């Protein structure tokens, strides 16, 4: 919000702001060039108690009682605001919701010709004759955004409006699901991760389901550790993962364990079969790590 703590009111910004940069710090009409006006609806608090866009547009003079196509000499007006349209806002009681019906009336009357909105991170056409859009965030910020990373090229006249979303993002959030039930599945997972492009700017969330023995789990952990060094991030989607680890005798047959290590393994194998899921998972992870370290020593 454009309050006292805003960077746009800081002495450093005001001192170094280039002359061609303009902050829309007052509501209403701002002429920006021959035949072009911006209608601004800035926020002065984090939670407005009214529809600021409707308030900014309320003073617009009625340029015609028909459509703007009959008055080509009138200025092109572009409204600039922030917030959720009432048609998209899940909170029906939000007093700051922007009334899409009022915007449609202004567009139909020729008082506005395009509405540029911020708030949604996904590129969104509000379906008001193709003249009300959210550009969305230029880079994705979460996994559940439908169409982030766009800039809008808008060709505008009184009679036409052409909006072209253009990809500008370099980062990527991606969710992937894998069923793992043996070495072939592990090989497939490794191939998919290895072939993914742009790893340094790709954030990956994995859902893993299936059943692996300890050697396979140790291999999985090692490969994921390697891939984490290559990707921006790899996360485990725990709520959608169900990977069972099943210790088998073959996992320990060639490890040549003795003494207290062998005793610890016996205790962990019993704990890995516990009915307490949390304790079982801890034991399975410990056994997989032991197998992995023992294989390295060999």
mmCIF file of N, CA, C and O in Angstrom, residues 228-287:
data_model
loop_
_atom_site.group_PDB
_atom_site.id
_atom_site.type_symbol
_atom_site.label_atom_id
_atom_site.label_comp_id
_atom_site.label_asym_id
_atom_site.label_seq_id
_atom_site.Cartn_x
_atom_site.Cartn_y
_atom_site.Cartn_z
ATOM 1 N N UNK A 228 19.320 -32.594 -6.196
ATOM 2 C CA UNK A 228 19.065 -31.360 -5.433
ATOM 3 C C UNK A 228 20.179 -30.341 -5.622
ATOM 4 O O UNK A 228 19.951 -29.136 -5.523
ATOM 5 N N UNK A 229 21.375 -30.818 -5.889
ATOM 6 C CA UNK A 229 22.474 -29.893 -6.151
ATOM 7 C C UNK A 229 22.352 -29.240 -7.516
ATOM 8 O O UNK A 229 22.963 -28.195 -7.763
ATOM 9 N N UNK A 230 21.569 -29.845 -8.407
ATOM 10 C CA UNK A 230 21.438 -29.329 -9.766
ATOM 11 C C UNK A 230 20.206 -28.453 -9.932
ATOM 12 O O UNK A 230 20.219 -27.501 -10.715
ATOM 13 N N UNK A 231 19.128 -28.767 -9.213
ATOM 14 C CA UNK A 231 17.884 -28.009 -9.306
ATOM 15 C C UNK A 231 17.909 -26.834 -8.319
ATOM 16 O O UNK A 231 18.656 -26.833 -7.349
ATOM 17 N N UNK A 232 17.046 -25.842 -8.597
ATOM 18 C CA UNK A 232 16.867 -24.764 -7.624
ATOM 19 C C UNK A 232 16.367 -25.335 -6.303
ATOM 20 O O UNK A 232 16.792 -24.922 -5.218
ATOM 21 N N UNK A 233 15.459 -26.305 -6.386
ATOM 22 C CA UNK A 233 14.961 -26.988 -5.185
ATOM 23 C C UNK A 233 14.197 -28.225 -5.625
ATOM 24 O O UNK A 233 13.555 -28.240 -6.677
ATOM 25 N N UNK A 234 14.280 -29.283 -4.812
ATOM 26 C CA UNK A 234 13.435 -30.466 -4.958
ATOM 27 C C UNK A 234 12.801 -30.732 -3.604
ATOM 28 O O UNK A 234 13.498 -30.903 -2.599
ATOM 29 N N UNK A 235 11.474 -30.730 -3.574
ATOM 30 C CA UNK A 235 10.736 -30.954 -2.339
ATOM 31 C C UNK A 235 9.948 -32.248 -2.459
ATOM 32 O O UNK A 235 9.560 -32.662 -3.555
ATOM 33 N N UNK A 236 9.694 -32.889 -1.319
ATOM 34 C CA UNK A 236 8.838 -34.068 -1.287
ATOM 35 C C UNK A 236 7.428 -33.638 -0.894
ATOM 36 O O UNK A 236 7.223 -32.992 0.138
ATOM 37 N N UNK A 237 6.462 -33.986 -1.736
ATOM 38 C CA UNK A 237 5.061 -33.653 -1.494
ATOM 39 C C UNK A 237 4.497 -34.695 -0.537
ATOM 40 O O UNK A 237 3.877 -35.680 -0.939
ATOM 41 N N UNK A 238 4.717 -34.464 0.753
ATOM 42 C CA UNK A 238 4.456 -35.494 1.749
ATOM 43 C C UNK A 238 2.989 -35.894 1.820
ATOM 44 O O UNK A 238 2.664 -37.069 1.994
ATOM 45 N N UNK A 239 2.082 -34.938 1.686
ATOM 46 C CA UNK A 239 0.656 -35.258 1.794
ATOM 47 C C UNK A 239 0.187 -36.158 0.657
ATOM 48 O O UNK A 239 -0.838 -36.822 0.765
ATOM 49 N N UNK A 240 0.925 -36.168 -0.454
ATOM 50 C CA UNK A 240 0.535 -36.981 -1.602
ATOM 51 C C UNK A 240 1.576 -38.066 -1.889
ATOM 52 O O UNK A 240 1.636 -38.581 -3.011
ATOM 53 N N UNK A 241 2.382 -38.399 -0.894
ATOM 54 C CA UNK A 241 3.387 -39.450 -1.048
ATOM 55 C C UNK A 241 3.079 -40.590 -0.087
ATOM 56 O O UNK A 241 2.645 -40.364 1.047
ATOM 57 N N UNK A 242 3.305 -41.811 -0.561
ATOM 58 C CA UNK A 242 3.125 -42.992 0.280
ATOM 59 C C UNK A 242 4.118 -44.048 -0.206
ATOM 60 O O UNK A 242 3.796 -44.899 -1.034
ATOM 61 N N UNK A 243 5.319 -43.943 0.307
ATOM 62 C CA UNK A 243 6.403 -44.822 -0.128
ATOM 63 C C UNK A 243 6.764 -45.755 1.021
ATOM 64 O O UNK A 243 7.295 -45.318 2.043
ATOM 65 N N UNK A 244 6.466 -47.037 0.856
ATOM 66 C CA UNK A 244 6.760 -48.028 1.890
ATOM 67 C C UNK A 244 8.163 -48.585 1.688
ATOM 68 O O UNK A 244 8.571 -48.875 0.552
ATOM 69 N N UNK A 245 8.893 -48.716 2.778
ATOM 70 C CA UNK A 245 10.233 -49.284 2.747
ATOM 71 C C UNK A 245 10.174 -50.653 3.417
ATOM 72 O O UNK A 245 9.761 -50.773 4.570
ATOM 73 N N UNK A 246 10.566 -51.689 2.708
ATOM 74 C CA UNK A 246 10.455 -53.063 3.199
ATOM 75 C C UNK A 246 11.852 -53.677 3.325
ATOM 76 O O UNK A 246 12.427 -54.138 2.327
ATOM 77 N N UNK A 247 12.427 -53.699 4.529
ATOM 78 C CA UNK A 247 13.722 -54.354 4.705
ATOM 79 C C UNK A 247 13.627 -55.851 4.406
ATOM 80 O O UNK A 247 12.682 -56.522 4.830
ATOM 81 N N UNK A 248 14.574 -56.372 3.650
ATOM 82 C CA UNK A 248 14.628 -57.808 3.360
ATOM 83 C C UNK A 248 16.012 -58.315 3.738
ATOM 84 O O UNK A 248 16.975 -57.538 3.855
ATOM 85 N N UNK A 249 16.123 -59.632 3.931
ATOM 86 C CA UNK A 249 17.391 -60.202 4.381
ATOM 87 C C UNK A 249 18.528 -59.905 3.416
ATOM 88 O O UNK A 249 19.675 -59.716 3.827
ATOM 89 N N UNK A 250 18.213 -59.853 2.118
ATOM 90 C CA UNK A 250 19.254 -59.610 1.125
ATOM 91 C C UNK A 250 19.912 -58.244 1.304
ATOM 92 O O UNK A 250 21.059 -58.033 0.889
ATOM 93 N N UNK A 251 19.202 -57.309 1.931
ATOM 94 C CA UNK A 251 19.775 -55.978 2.145
ATOM 95 C C UNK A 251 21.009 -56.026 3.045
ATOM 96 O O UNK A 251 21.889 -55.165 2.957
ATOM 97 N N UNK A 252 21.054 -57.023 3.954
ATOM 98 C CA UNK A 252 22.117 -57.056 4.960
ATOM 99 C C UNK A 252 23.084 -58.219 4.766
ATOM 100 O O UNK A 252 24.084 -58.322 5.475
ATOM 101 N N UNK A 253 22.795 -59.086 3.811
ATOM 102 C CA UNK A 253 23.567 -60.335 3.684
ATOM 103 C C UNK A 253 25.040 -60.078 3.403
ATOM 104 O O UNK A 253 25.908 -60.820 3.881
ATOM 105 N N UNK A 254 25.336 -59.050 2.646
ATOM 106 C CA UNK A 254 26.733 -58.825 2.239
ATOM 107 C C UNK A 254 27.398 -57.663 2.985
ATOM 108 O O UNK A 254 28.502 -57.265 2.614
ATOM 109 N N UNK A 255 26.732 -57.133 3.995
ATOM 110 C CA UNK A 255 27.284 -55.959 4.672
ATOM 111 C C UNK A 255 28.333 -56.307 5.723
ATOM 112 O O UNK A 255 29.079 -55.431 6.170
ATOM 113 N N UNK A 256 28.344 -57.558 6.178
ATOM 114 C CA UNK A 256 29.344 -58.014 7.156
ATOM 115 C C UNK A 256 29.324 -57.151 8.421
ATOM 116 O O UNK A 256 30.355 -56.639 8.878
ATOM 117 N N UNK A 257 28.137 -57.009 8.987
ATOM 118 C CA UNK A 257 27.978 -56.223 10.208
ATOM 119 C C UNK A 257 28.243 -57.098 11.420
ATOM 120 O O UNK A 257 27.950 -58.306 11.425
ATOM 121 N N UNK A 258 28.752 -56.487 12.480
ATOM 122 C CA UNK A 258 29.013 -57.229 13.714
ATOM 123 C C UNK A 258 28.942 -56.291 14.902
ATOM 124 O O UNK A 258 28.873 -55.073 14.747
ATOM 125 N N UNK A 259 28.963 -56.884 16.088
ATOM 126 C CA UNK A 259 29.008 -56.091 17.310
ATOM 127 C C UNK A 259 27.787 -55.221 17.501
ATOM 128 O O UNK A 259 26.659 -55.611 17.172
ATOM 129 N N UNK A 260 28.020 -54.043 18.063
ATOM 130 C CA UNK A 260 26.899 -53.168 18.403
ATOM 131 C C UNK A 260 26.156 -52.681 17.155
ATOM 132 O O UNK A 260 24.967 -52.373 17.212
ATOM 133 N N UNK A 261 26.838 -52.601 16.000
ATOM 134 C CA UNK A 261 26.171 -52.191 14.767
ATOM 135 C C UNK A 261 25.119 -53.224 14.372
ATOM 136 O O UNK A 261 23.986 -52.899 14.013
ATOM 137 N N UNK A 262 25.503 -54.516 14.460
ATOM 138 C CA UNK A 262 24.562 -55.585 14.131
ATOM 139 C C UNK A 262 23.372 -55.565 15.090
ATOM 140 O O UNK A 262 22.221 -55.764 14.679
ATOM 141 N N UNK A 263 23.646 -55.307 16.373
ATOM 142 C CA UNK A 263 22.559 -55.233 17.353
ATOM 143 C C UNK A 263 21.638 -54.054 17.041
ATOM 144 O O UNK A 263 20.411 -54.163 17.140
ATOM 145 N N UNK A 264 22.222 -52.918 16.651
ATOM 146 C CA UNK A 264 21.402 -51.749 16.310
ATOM 147 C C UNK A 264 20.516 -52.049 15.107
ATOM 148 O O UNK A 264 19.340 -51.649 15.066
ATOM 149 N N UNK A 265 21.060 -52.784 14.132
ATOM 150 C CA UNK A 265 20.273 -53.130 12.948
ATOM 151 C C UNK A 265 19.088 -54.006 13.331
ATOM 152 O O UNK A 265 17.960 -53.809 12.843
ATOM 153 N N UNK A 266 19.325 -54.965 14.219
ATOM 154 C CA UNK A 266 18.228 -55.834 14.645
ATOM 155 C C UNK A 266 17.119 -55.019 15.309
ATOM 156 O O UNK A 266 15.929 -55.242 15.059
ATOM 157 N N UNK A 267 17.508 -54.074 16.169
ATOM 158 C CA UNK A 267 16.507 -53.240 16.834
ATOM 159 C C UNK A 267 15.750 -52.368 15.832
ATOM 160 O O UNK A 267 14.525 -52.205 15.916
ATOM 161 N N UNK A 268 16.486 -51.807 14.866
ATOM 162 C CA UNK A 268 15.839 -50.950 13.871
ATOM 163 C C UNK A 268 14.897 -51.740 12.976
ATOM 164 O O UNK A 268 13.832 -51.250 12.579
ATOM 165 N N UNK A 269 15.259 -52.999 12.658
ATOM 166 C CA UNK A 269 14.380 -53.815 11.822
ATOM 167 C C UNK A 269 13.074 -54.104 12.540
ATOM 168 O O UNK A 269 11.999 -54.135 11.925
ATOM 169 N N UNK A 270 13.152 -54.332 13.854
ATOM 170 C CA UNK A 270 11.915 -54.516 14.629
ATOM 171 C C UNK A 270 11.096 -53.230 14.661
ATOM 172 O O UNK A 270 9.871 -53.237 14.493
ATOM 173 N N UNK A 271 11.786 -52.113 14.880
ATOM 174 C CA UNK A 271 11.093 -50.826 14.937
ATOM 175 C C UNK A 271 10.479 -50.471 13.584
ATOM 176 O O UNK A 271 9.414 -49.849 13.521
ATOM 177 N N UNK A 272 11.118 -50.882 12.487
ATOM 178 C CA UNK A 272 10.596 -50.583 11.150
ATOM 179 C C UNK A 272 9.261 -51.252 10.880
ATOM 180 O O UNK A 272 8.533 -50.861 9.965
ATOM 181 N N UNK A 273 8.924 -52.267 11.688
ATOM 182 C CA UNK A 273 7.645 -52.950 11.540
ATOM 183 C C UNK A 273 6.620 -52.478 12.561
ATOM 184 O O UNK A 273 5.548 -53.060 12.692
ATOM 185 N N UNK A 274 6.948 -51.396 13.256
ATOM 186 C CA UNK A 274 6.072 -50.875 14.303
ATOM 187 C C UNK A 274 4.744 -50.386 13.735
ATOM 188 O O UNK A 274 4.653 -49.925 12.596
ATOM 189 N N UNK A 275 3.695 -50.507 14.557
ATOM 190 C CA UNK A 275 2.387 -49.988 14.167
ATOM 191 C C UNK A 275 2.328 -48.461 14.280
ATOM 192 O O UNK A 275 1.407 -47.834 13.767
ATOM 193 N N UNK A 276 3.310 -47.896 14.973
ATOM 194 C CA UNK A 276 3.391 -46.440 15.090
ATOM 195 C C UNK A 276 4.115 -45.925 13.847
ATOM 196 O O UNK A 276 5.332 -46.124 13.693
ATOM 197 N N UNK A 277 3.367 -45.292 12.939
ATOM 198 C CA UNK A 277 3.921 -44.938 11.634
ATOM 199 C C UNK A 277 5.168 -44.067 11.753
ATOM 200 O O UNK A 277 6.150 -44.277 11.038
ATOM 201 N N UNK A 278 5.126 -43.096 12.654
ATOM 202 C CA UNK A 278 6.253 -42.178 12.779
ATOM 203 C C UNK A 278 7.517 -42.920 13.178
ATOM 204 O O UNK A 278 8.598 -42.672 12.624
ATOM 205 N N UNK A 279 7.397 -43.848 14.144
ATOM 206 C CA UNK A 279 8.565 -44.602 14.589
ATOM 207 C C UNK A 279 9.058 -45.542 13.488
ATOM 208 O O UNK A 279 10.268 -45.711 13.293
ATOM 209 N N UNK A 280 8.127 -46.140 12.751
ATOM 210 C CA UNK A 280 8.517 -47.040 11.667
ATOM 211 C C UNK A 280 9.266 -46.291 10.578
ATOM 212 O O UNK A 280 10.286 -46.779 10.053
ATOM 213 N N UNK A 281 8.802 -45.113 10.220
ATOM 214 C CA UNK A 281 9.450 -44.330 9.176
ATOM 215 C C UNK A 281 10.849 -43.908 9.589
ATOM 216 O O UNK A 281 11.786 -43.924 8.776
ATOM 217 N N UNK A 282 11.015 -43.528 10.857
ATOM 218 C CA UNK A 282 12.341 -43.150 11.335
ATOM 219 C C UNK A 282 13.304 -44.326 11.249
ATOM 220 O O UNK A 282 14.458 -44.177 10.824
ATOM 221 N N UNK A 283 12.839 -45.512 11.621
ATOM 222 C CA UNK A 283 13.700 -46.691 11.568
ATOM 223 C C UNK A 283 14.032 -47.052 10.120
ATOM 224 O O UNK A 283 15.174 -47.416 9.804
ATOM 225 N N UNK A 284 13.059 -46.979 9.235
ATOM 226 C CA UNK A 284 13.308 -47.295 7.827
ATOM 227 C C UNK A 284 14.331 -46.340 7.221
ATOM 228 O O UNK A 284 15.213 -46.755 6.468
ATOM 229 N N UNK A 285 14.217 -45.051 7.550
ATOM 230 C CA UNK A 285 15.180 -44.076 7.035
ATOM 231 C C UNK A 285 16.573 -44.346 7.578
ATOM 232 O O UNK A 285 17.577 -44.234 6.850
ATOM 233 N N UNK A 286 16.647 -44.710 8.851
ATOM 234 C CA UNK A 286 17.952 -45.000 9.454
ATOM 235 C C UNK A 286 18.589 -46.228 8.803
ATOM 236 O O UNK A 286 19.797 -46.251 8.518
ATOM 237 N N UNK A 287 17.783 -47.257 8.534
ATOM 238 C CA UNK A 287 18.317 -48.459 7.901
ATOM 239 C C UNK A 287 18.786 -48.172 6.472
ATOM 240 O O UNK A 287 19.826 -48.666 6.030
#
